[in-house]
Amino acid sequence: MATLSDVARRAGVSPATASRVINGSSKPVTDELRERVLQAVAELQYVPNAHAQLLARSHRGPVGVIVHDVSDPYFSEITRGLQRVATDQGRLLMICNSYRDPDRELEYVELLRGHQVAAIILAGSGYHDAEFIRLLNGKLAAYEATGGRVAVIGRHEHSGDAVMPDNRRGAWLLGQEMCRLGHERIGVVAGPRVLTTTTDRLTGLREALAEHGRRLPADRVRYAEFDRDSGAAATAALLDAEPGLTAIAALNDSMAIGALSLLRSRAVSVPEQVSVFGFDDMPLARDVTPTLTTIRLPLVEMGARAMALALDAGDGSPRVESLAAELVRRDSSGPPPG
Amino acid sequence: MATLSDVARRAGVSPATASRVINGSSKPVTDELRERVLQAVAELQYVPNAHAQLLARSHRGPVGVIVHDVSDPYFSEITRGLQRVATDQGRLLMICNSYRDPDRELEYVELLRGHQVAAIILAGSGYHDAEFIRLLNGKLAAYEATGGRVAVIGRHEHSGDAVMPDNRRGAWLLGQEMCRLGHERIGVVAGPRVLTTTTDRLTGLREALAEHGRRLPADRVRYAEFDRDSGAAATAALLDAEPGLTAIAALNDSMAIGALSLLRSRAVSVPEQVSVFGFDDMPLARDVTPTLTTIRLPLVEMGARAMALALDAGDGSPRVESLAAELVRRDSSGPPPG
DNA sequence: AGGTGCCAGGTAAGCGCTTTCCCGCCCAGA
DNA sequence: TCTGGGCGGGAAAGCGCTTACCTGGCACCT
């Protein structure tokens, strides 16, 4: 691999001069030397060693992102927002998938810290696990203590900058809508119990139902993984236990789609017999049949805001941006009564 | 940020010793010193500076991946495969989205080279652009000349290791199936002209049709972006120009889903009036209505194989793994005749 | 002509780590 | 008691780059 000295030697200048022309230092260099250096760079196909550069300037480079799984549409939308802002500012992203393993998340924080990333962004639901939170906060604090920046998306654990989708309010809207449509017997396909997203959404839903004097018995809530197939399985269990359900609220769209698919396989018509509600409004919610009534979260926007927070130091006081959720009525919930 | 010297000082040992215990060198260290060092590491929350490490050993670290867009399911599936193998081998991935911009792709190659990645994986269709290919090959050659490894997925340009989905054969299967089902008037929603994927698939399709004595006039092929909305628009154009079409082949699933959505909005029933075919078999092909008949590509497998190739040096001779495509019959193509 | 500034360019000191080489110690053998 | 070998530990030389600091030469002034 050609080094800066190779370039300098070939151009007949000192490494200092070569360095100056290569990264456009403020120090002026005569056109002639500049030309020779550029020539040498081209001939040797020289590319500066990024590690050496980062070591020498003590300037931090890329931004680290920890998500549960980029191939999950929820996260790919967020990532798209992150990317957009990062790219605008000429930052490279290092994306790490924790696959919902808290330990891996911890490891990645260390790893990113070691890579001197300018900021770490944690996206996706947090966990109900005091020990984990303690460890995570410890590591993040150590990172921030040395000038690193941290922003989280949809997590309560961290006390610094955060972008928070209003899960609770969104779920409340969902509950309101279900009551408005006259549903009494409601089943809920929830996400993993350990995730705060699950409990936030469940809380909002319960609040709305309570306002209408309805309760949500424990056996009407099934906890499952946040994916399609688990959603289908949970729906099956719900239906088996309580055949009279008129509505199923899945706490994310993937699971709602699983529910739809299961209902179809059992020849239960949606929305005539059972209404289905999702959460997140992923792009494909428009493409399933019937189209999915759901709560829209501005995912791309959330990513963009988080990156903006992470890259802008601010005055040190924690900034929390709450983004509103919105009800999107489509066909899976049927027409309004009357 | 705590450094190795800080740790050494605190433990009362030399940096050399500290380094040895921290990364388990072969050189033995007494238990007592080891203990003191570990203690200091914990107290200082020390994390080695990855850049300094990479500089000092001249060992290359992470693997660079260049895709068109991770939030496109096609690439997120591939990425999942890449991740799996990379994680197994303890490698970090640097994922770069080119957003289908060849220039950005070129930039990313340089950038990854500068970051001393152990390998570069280029995923996604190549371009029909001689100048671009020349430049790209130049940069890749420079990288490989210094020991870097390169693997491509679905690209003809590169002469080294490659994983190739059999697009042409897949499209041929599609064409066969369309003929078998008796379609005469076929419209094609193709991807961007500049992509080799588009031309490969078109070629395979034409071959199959030709075997049955059918031609595909130029005005029956509409070129669009590989996304849902472009697919819908192209379908509209196709239908307007030729209302008698009985089948629409979209060259990827996203576009096919766009086509489905447009047909629904025009109250054209699928498959009764028009059959729709996709390509790739993305997960959501099962969830749209009607479910999508498509050509399955083993995307995750492709990613995994590519990473395996990239991480295993081999004997230097180029290895090309061709992965078979497979027809998946679902509802959008209707029942077989008779 | 000698002095004063400037400015292009070079010299060298790190950035934080790994690793080679060397040193001093201890124990076995004579 | 002396020597040789082995072994744990430290000193120091880089890895490839940036940058503060210095130098030498020129133009301009007095």
PDB file of N, CA and C in Angstrom, chain A residues 159-230:
ATOM      1  N   SER A 159     -30.393   9.404  29.580  1.00  0.00           N
ATOM      2  CA  SER A 159     -30.883  10.678  30.086  1.00  0.00           C
ATOM      3  C   SER A 159     -30.473  11.846  29.196  1.00  0.00           C
ATOM      4  N   GLY A 160     -29.790  11.580  28.107  1.00  0.00           N
ATOM      5  CA  GLY A 160     -29.334  12.671  27.239  1.00  0.00           C
ATOM      6  C   GLY A 160     -30.300  12.944  26.098  1.00  0.00           C
ATOM      7  N   ASP A 161     -29.723  13.214  24.937  1.00  0.00           N
ATOM      8  CA  ASP A 161     -30.544  13.530  23.778  1.00  0.00           C
ATOM      9  C   ASP A 161     -31.359  12.328  23.329  1.00  0.00           C
ATOM     10  N   ALA A 162     -32.583  12.593  22.963  1.00  0.00           N
ATOM     11  CA  ALA A 162     -33.444  11.487  22.561  1.00  0.00           C
ATOM     12  C   ALA A 162     -34.521  11.940  21.592  1.00  0.00           C
ATOM     13  N   VAL A 163     -34.886  11.044  20.722  1.00  0.00           N
ATOM     14  CA  VAL A 163     -36.041  11.252  19.871  1.00  0.00           C
ATOM     15  C   VAL A 163     -37.054  10.196  20.292  1.00  0.00           C
ATOM     16  N   MET A 164     -38.201  10.658  20.719  1.00  0.00           N
ATOM     17  CA  MET A 164     -39.176   9.711  21.236  1.00  0.00           C
ATOM     18  C   MET A 164     -40.460   9.727  20.420  1.00  0.00           C
ATOM     19  N   PRO A 165     -40.780   8.611  19.803  1.00  0.00           N
ATOM     20  CA  PRO A 165     -42.078   8.527  19.157  1.00  0.00           C
ATOM     21  C   PRO A 165     -43.111   8.427  20.276  1.00  0.00           C
ATOM     22  N   ASP A 166     -44.236   9.026  20.079  1.00  0.00           N
ATOM     23  CA  ASP A 166     -45.203   9.000  21.170  1.00  0.00           C
ATOM     24  C   ASP A 166     -46.036   7.720  21.121  1.00  0.00           C
ATOM     25  N   ASN A 167     -45.411   6.652  21.574  1.00  0.00           N
ATOM     26  CA  ASN A 167     -46.052   5.345  21.520  1.00  0.00           C
ATOM     27  C   ASN A 167     -47.331   5.296  22.344  1.00  0.00           C
ATOM     28  N   ARG A 168     -47.256   5.897  23.481  1.00  0.00           N
ATOM     29  CA  ARG A 168     -48.382   5.804  24.391  1.00  0.00           C
ATOM     30  C   ARG A 168     -49.591   6.530  23.809  1.00  0.00           C
ATOM     31  N   ARG A 169     -49.348   7.737  23.348  1.00  0.00           N
ATOM     32  CA  ARG A 169     -50.411   8.521  22.746  1.00  0.00           C
ATOM     33  C   ARG A 169     -50.936   7.833  21.473  1.00  0.00           C
ATOM     34  N   GLY A 170     -50.035   7.275  20.700  1.00  0.00           N
ATOM     35  CA  GLY A 170     -50.450   6.575  19.484  1.00  0.00           C
ATOM     36  C   GLY A 170     -51.380   5.423  19.831  1.00  0.00           C
ATOM     37  N   ALA A 171     -50.990   4.671  20.841  1.00  0.00           N
ATOM     38  CA  ALA A 171     -51.808   3.529  21.240  1.00  0.00           C
ATOM     39  C   ALA A 171     -53.143   4.009  21.793  1.00  0.00           C
ATOM     40  N   TRP A 172     -53.105   5.161  22.423  1.00  0.00           N
ATOM     41  CA  TRP A 172     -54.335   5.738  22.963  1.00  0.00           C
ATOM     42  C   TRP A 172     -55.287   6.062  21.800  1.00  0.00           C
ATOM     43  N   LEU A 173     -54.732   6.640  20.744  1.00  0.00           N
ATOM     44  CA  LEU A 173     -55.544   6.941  19.562  1.00  0.00           C
ATOM     45  C   LEU A 173     -56.169   5.664  19.007  1.00  0.00           C
ATOM     46  N   LEU A 174     -55.352   4.625  19.005  1.00  0.00           N
ATOM     47  CA  LEU A 174     -55.807   3.339  18.505  1.00  0.00           C
ATOM     48  C   LEU A 174     -56.986   2.845  19.356  1.00  0.00           C
ATOM     49  N   GLY A 175     -56.826   2.964  20.659  1.00  0.00           N
ATOM     50  CA  GLY A 175     -57.881   2.519  21.568  1.00  0.00           C
ATOM     51  C   GLY A 175     -59.161   3.317  21.353  1.00  0.00           C
ATOM     52  N   GLN A 176     -59.003   4.622  21.223  1.00  0.00           N
ATOM     53  CA  GLN A 176     -60.153   5.486  20.958  1.00  0.00           C
ATOM     54  C   GLN A 176     -60.900   5.021  19.714  1.00  0.00           C
ATOM     55  N   GLU A 177     -60.129   4.781  18.675  1.00  0.00           N
ATOM     56  CA  GLU A 177     -60.734   4.394  17.404  1.00  0.00           C
ATOM     57  C   GLU A 177     -61.482   3.067  17.552  1.00  0.00           C
ATOM     58  N   MET A 178     -60.896   2.160  18.265  1.00  0.00           N
ATOM     59  CA  MET A 178     -61.551   0.864  18.444  1.00  0.00           C
ATOM     60  C   MET A 178     -62.876   1.036  19.181  1.00  0.00           C
ATOM     61  N   CYS A 179     -62.866   1.886  20.182  1.00  0.00           N
ATOM     62  CA  CYS A 179     -64.105   2.112  20.933  1.00  0.00           C
ATOM     63  C   CYS A 179     -65.129   2.809  20.048  1.00  0.00           C
ATOM     64  N   ARG A 180     -64.655   3.795  19.303  1.00  0.00           N
ATOM     65  CA  ARG A 180     -65.541   4.532  18.418  1.00  0.00           C
ATOM     66  C   ARG A 180     -66.240   3.568  17.453  1.00  0.00           C
ATOM     67  N   LEU A 181     -65.487   2.564  17.013  1.00  0.00           N
ATOM     68  CA  LEU A 181     -66.049   1.600  16.075  1.00  0.00           C
ATOM     69  C   LEU A 181     -66.904   0.548  16.787  1.00  0.00           C
ATOM     70  N   GLY A 182     -66.973   0.686  18.084  1.00  0.00           N
ATOM     71  CA  GLY A 182     -67.878  -0.172  18.827  1.00  0.00           C
ATOM     72  C   GLY A 182     -67.340  -1.539  19.236  1.00  0.00           C
ATOM     73  N   HIS A 183     -66.038  -1.710  19.177  1.00  0.00           N
ATOM     74  CA  HIS A 183     -65.502  -3.024  19.554  1.00  0.00           C
ATOM     75  C   HIS A 183     -65.508  -3.220  21.064  1.00  0.00           C
ATOM     76  N   GLU A 184     -65.987  -4.375  21.468  1.00  0.00           N
ATOM     77  CA  GLU A 184     -66.037  -4.700  22.890  1.00  0.00           C
ATOM     78  C   GLU A 184     -65.044  -5.805  23.220  1.00  0.00           C
ATOM     79  N   ARG A 185     -65.008  -6.753  22.343  1.00  0.00           N
ATOM     80  CA  ARG A 185     -64.153  -7.913  22.595  1.00  0.00           C
ATOM     81  C   ARG A 185     -62.897  -7.777  21.741  1.00  0.00           C
ATOM     82  N   ILE A 186     -61.851  -7.334  22.422  1.00  0.00           N
ATOM     83  CA  ILE A 186     -60.618  -6.964  21.729  1.00  0.00           C
ATOM     84  C   ILE A 186     -59.477  -7.879  22.148  1.00  0.00           C
ATOM     85  N   GLY A 187     -58.708  -8.323  21.165  1.00  0.00           N
ATOM     86  CA  GLY A 187     -57.511  -9.098  21.483  1.00  0.00           C
ATOM     87  C   GLY A 187     -56.289  -8.294  21.101  1.00  0.00           C
ATOM     88  N   VAL A 188     -55.229  -8.456  21.868  1.00  0.00           N
ATOM     89  CA  VAL A 188     -54.015  -7.703  21.565  1.00  0.00           C
ATOM     90  C   VAL A 188     -52.849  -8.653  21.308  1.00  0.00           C
ATOM     91  N   VAL A 189     -52.197  -8.440  20.182  1.00  0.00           N
ATOM     92  CA  VAL A 189     -50.976  -9.178  19.880  1.00  0.00           C
ATOM     93  C   VAL A 189     -49.829  -8.242  20.220  1.00  0.00           C
ATOM     94  N   ALA A 190     -49.205  -8.494  21.345  1.00  0.00           N
ATOM     95  CA  ALA A 190     -48.177  -7.575  21.837  1.00  0.00           C
ATOM     96  C   ALA A 190     -46.785  -8.060  21.467  1.00  0.00           C
ATOM     97  N   GLY A 191     -45.817  -7.164  21.588  1.00  0.00           N
ATOM     98  CA  GLY A 191     -44.424  -7.530  21.335  1.00  0.00           C
ATOM     99  C   GLY A 191     -43.835  -8.172  22.582  1.00  0.00           C
ATOM    100  N   PRO A 192     -42.518  -8.381  22.565  1.00  0.00           N
ATOM    101  CA  PRO A 192     -41.868  -9.003  23.726  1.00  0.00           C
ATOM    102  C   PRO A 192     -42.087  -8.173  24.984  1.00  0.00           C
ATOM    103  N   ARG A 193     -42.351  -8.850  26.062  1.00  0.00           N
ATOM    104  CA  ARG A 193     -42.585  -8.211  27.356  1.00  0.00           C
ATOM    105  C   ARG A 193     -41.451  -7.334  27.823  1.00  0.00           C
ATOM    106  N   VAL A 194     -40.222  -7.737  27.498  1.00  0.00           N
ATOM    107  CA  VAL A 194     -39.064  -7.005  28.019  1.00  0.00           C
ATOM    108  C   VAL A 194     -38.854  -5.659  27.346  1.00  0.00           C
ATOM    109  N   LEU A 195     -39.546  -5.429  26.247  1.00  0.00           N
ATOM    110  CA  LEU A 195     -39.319  -4.169  25.543  1.00  0.00           C
ATOM    111  C   LEU A 195     -40.223  -3.063  26.072  1.00  0.00           C
ATOM    112  N   THR A 196     -39.633  -1.912  26.240  1.00  0.00           N
ATOM    113  CA  THR A 196     -40.422  -0.790  26.736  1.00  0.00           C
ATOM    114  C   THR A 196     -41.463  -0.355  25.706  1.00  0.00           C
ATOM    115  N   THR A 197     -41.147  -0.529  24.446  1.00  0.00           N
ATOM    116  CA  THR A 197     -42.114  -0.182  23.401  1.00  0.00           C
ATOM    117  C   THR A 197     -43.419  -0.933  23.630  1.00  0.00           C
ATOM    118  N   THR A 198     -43.297  -2.204  23.938  1.00  0.00           N
ATOM    119  CA  THR A 198     -44.482  -3.010  24.186  1.00  0.00           C
ATOM    120  C   THR A 198     -45.303  -2.446  25.341  1.00  0.00           C
ATOM    121  N   THR A 199     -44.647  -2.177  26.454  1.00  0.00           N
ATOM    122  CA  THR A 199     -45.396  -1.711  27.614  1.00  0.00           C
ATOM    123  C   THR A 199     -45.970  -0.317  27.382  1.00  0.00           C
ATOM    124  N   ASP A 200     -45.223   0.539  26.690  1.00  0.00           N
ATOM    125  CA  ASP A 200     -45.745   1.878  26.415  1.00  0.00           C
ATOM    126  C   ASP A 200     -47.030   1.786  25.598  1.00  0.00           C
ATOM    127  N   ARG A 201     -46.983   0.961  24.583  1.00  0.00           N
ATOM    128  CA  ARG A 201     -48.142   0.876  23.706  1.00  0.00           C
ATOM    129  C   ARG A 201     -49.323   0.239  24.437  1.00  0.00           C
ATOM    130  N   LEU A 202     -49.004  -0.741  25.218  1.00  0.00           N
ATOM    131  CA  LEU A 202     -50.053  -1.417  25.967  1.00  0.00           C
ATOM    132  C   LEU A 202     -50.709  -0.436  26.949  1.00  0.00           C
ATOM    133  N   THR A 203     -49.873   0.362  27.576  1.00  0.00           N
ATOM    134  CA  THR A 203     -50.395   1.335  28.544  1.00  0.00           C
ATOM    135  C   THR A 203     -51.358   2.306  27.867  1.00  0.00           C
ATOM    136  N   GLY A 204     -50.932   2.852  26.739  1.00  0.00           N
ATOM    137  CA  GLY A 204     -51.778   3.812  26.022  1.00  0.00           C
ATOM    138  C   GLY A 204     -53.111   3.182  25.637  1.00  0.00           C
ATOM    139  N   LEU A 205     -53.028   1.971  25.164  1.00  0.00           N
ATOM    140  CA  LEU A 205     -54.226   1.263  24.727  1.00  0.00           C
ATOM    141  C   LEU A 205     -55.174   1.065  25.907  1.00  0.00           C
ATOM    142  N   ARG A 206     -54.610   0.628  27.008  1.00  0.00           N
ATOM    143  CA  ARG A 206     -55.423   0.389  28.204  1.00  0.00           C
ATOM    144  C   ARG A 206     -56.085   1.669  28.675  1.00  0.00           C
ATOM    145  N   GLU A 207     -55.343   2.761  28.622  1.00  0.00           N
ATOM    146  CA  GLU A 207     -55.894   4.038  29.065  1.00  0.00           C
ATOM    147  C   GLU A 207     -57.118   4.413  28.249  1.00  0.00           C
ATOM    148  N   ALA A 208     -56.979   4.276  26.925  1.00  0.00           N
ATOM    149  CA  ALA A 208     -58.097   4.642  26.060  1.00  0.00           C
ATOM    150  C   ALA A 208     -59.310   3.763  26.362  1.00  0.00           C
ATOM    151  N   LEU A 209     -59.084   2.474  26.493  1.00  0.00           N
ATOM    152  CA  LEU A 209     -60.191   1.564  26.762  1.00  0.00           C
ATOM    153  C   LEU A 209     -60.847   1.902  28.102  1.00  0.00           C
ATOM    154  N   ALA A 210     -59.999   2.208  29.079  1.00  0.00           N
ATOM    155  CA  ALA A 210     -60.520   2.524  30.403  1.00  0.00           C
ATOM    156  C   ALA A 210     -61.435   3.739  30.344  1.00  0.00           C
ATOM    157  N   GLU A 211     -61.060   4.709  29.525  1.00  0.00           N
ATOM    158  CA  GLU A 211     -61.894   5.904  29.397  1.00  0.00           C
ATOM    159  C   GLU A 211     -63.294   5.564  28.903  1.00  0.00           C
ATOM    160  N   HIS A 212     -63.385   4.444  28.222  1.00  0.00           N
ATOM    161  CA  HIS A 212     -64.697   4.014  27.739  1.00  0.00           C
ATOM    162  C   HIS A 212     -65.263   2.882  28.599  1.00  0.00           C
ATOM    163  N   GLY A 213     -64.675   2.756  29.747  1.00  0.00           N
ATOM    164  CA  GLY A 213     -65.174   1.759  30.674  1.00  0.00           C
ATOM    165  C   GLY A 213     -64.917   0.320  30.261  1.00  0.00           C
ATOM    166  N   ARG A 214     -63.885   0.143  29.429  1.00  0.00           N
ATOM    167  CA  ARG A 214     -63.587  -1.236  29.020  1.00  0.00           C
ATOM    168  C   ARG A 214     -62.269  -1.698  29.623  1.00  0.00           C
ATOM    169  N   ARG A 215     -62.200  -2.946  29.890  1.00  0.00           N
ATOM    170  CA  ARG A 215     -60.976  -3.490  30.455  1.00  0.00           C
ATOM    171  C   ARG A 215     -60.340  -4.446  29.457  1.00  0.00           C
ATOM    172  N   LEU A 216     -59.078  -4.711  29.695  1.00  0.00           N
ATOM    173  CA  LEU A 216     -58.361  -5.618  28.814  1.00  0.00           C
ATOM    174  C   LEU A 216     -57.799  -6.730  29.689  1.00  0.00           C
ATOM    175  N   PRO A 217     -58.550  -7.830  29.811  1.00  0.00           N
ATOM    176  CA  PRO A 217     -58.086  -8.911  30.690  1.00  0.00           C
ATOM    177  C   PRO A 217     -56.743  -9.453  30.198  1.00  0.00           C
ATOM    178  N   ALA A 218     -55.995  -9.987  31.125  1.00  0.00           N
ATOM    179  CA  ALA A 218     -54.642 -10.457  30.798  1.00  0.00           C
ATOM    180  C   ALA A 218     -54.644 -11.519  29.702  1.00  0.00           C
ATOM    181  N   ASP A 219     -55.668 -12.349  29.684  1.00  0.00           N
ATOM    182  CA  ASP A 219     -55.646 -13.416  28.677  1.00  0.00           C
ATOM    183  C   ASP A 219     -56.029 -12.913  27.289  1.00  0.00           C
ATOM    184  N   ARG A 220     -56.359 -11.649  27.175  1.00  0.00           N
ATOM    185  CA  ARG A 220     -56.629 -11.099  25.847  1.00  0.00           C
ATOM    186  C   ARG A 220     -55.383 -10.467  25.248  1.00  0.00           C
ATOM    187  N   VAL A 221     -54.291 -10.578  25.979  1.00  0.00           N
ATOM    188  CA  VAL A 221     -53.027 -10.021  25.478  1.00  0.00           C
ATOM    189  C   VAL A 221     -52.033 -11.156  25.313  1.00  0.00           C
ATOM    190  N   ARG A 222     -51.513 -11.315  24.115  1.00  0.00           N
ATOM    191  CA  ARG A 222     -50.509 -12.362  23.891  1.00  0.00           C
ATOM    192  C   ARG A 222     -49.187 -11.688  23.534  1.00  0.00           C
ATOM    193  N   TYR A 223     -48.177 -12.115  24.221  1.00  0.00           N
ATOM    194  CA  TYR A 223     -46.860 -11.551  23.943  1.00  0.00           C
ATOM    195  C   TYR A 223     -46.150 -12.413  22.912  1.00  0.00           C
ATOM    196  N   ALA A 224     -45.542 -11.771  21.932  1.00  0.00           N
ATOM    197  CA  ALA A 224     -44.867 -12.527  20.881  1.00  0.00           C
ATOM    198  C   ALA A 224     -43.670 -11.722  20.396  1.00  0.00           C
ATOM    199  N   GLU A 225     -42.896 -12.303  19.486  1.00  0.00           N
ATOM    200  CA  GLU A 225     -41.817 -11.533  18.869  1.00  0.00           C
ATOM    201  C   GLU A 225     -42.449 -10.535  17.907  1.00  0.00           C
ATOM    202  N   PHE A 226     -41.717  -9.482  17.626  1.00  0.00           N
ATOM    203  CA  PHE A 226     -42.241  -8.429  16.763  1.00  0.00           C
ATOM    204  C   PHE A 226     -42.195  -8.796  15.289  1.00  0.00           C
ATOM    205  N   ASP A 227     -42.428 -10.044  14.933  1.00  0.00           N
ATOM    206  CA  ASP A 227     -42.366 -10.348  13.504  1.00  0.00           C
ATOM    207  C   ASP A 227     -43.633 -11.023  12.997  1.00  0.00           C
ATOM    208  N   ARG A 228     -43.711 -11.148  11.718  1.00  0.00           N
ATOM    209  CA  ARG A 228     -44.902 -11.643  11.056  1.00  0.00           C
ATOM    210  C   ARG A 228     -45.372 -12.994  11.583  1.00  0.00           C
ATOM    211  N   ASP A 229     -44.476 -13.950  11.600  1.00  0.00           N
ATOM    212  CA  ASP A 229     -44.902 -15.304  11.947  1.00  0.00           C
ATOM    213  C   ASP A 229     -45.336 -15.414  13.407  1.00  0.00           C
ATOM    214  N   SER A 230     -44.628 -14.706  14.277  1.00  0.00           N
ATOM    215  CA  SER A 230     -45.052 -14.717  15.676  1.00  0.00           C
ATOM    216  C   SER A 230     -46.415 -14.058  15.804  1.00  0.00           C
TER     217      SER A 230
END
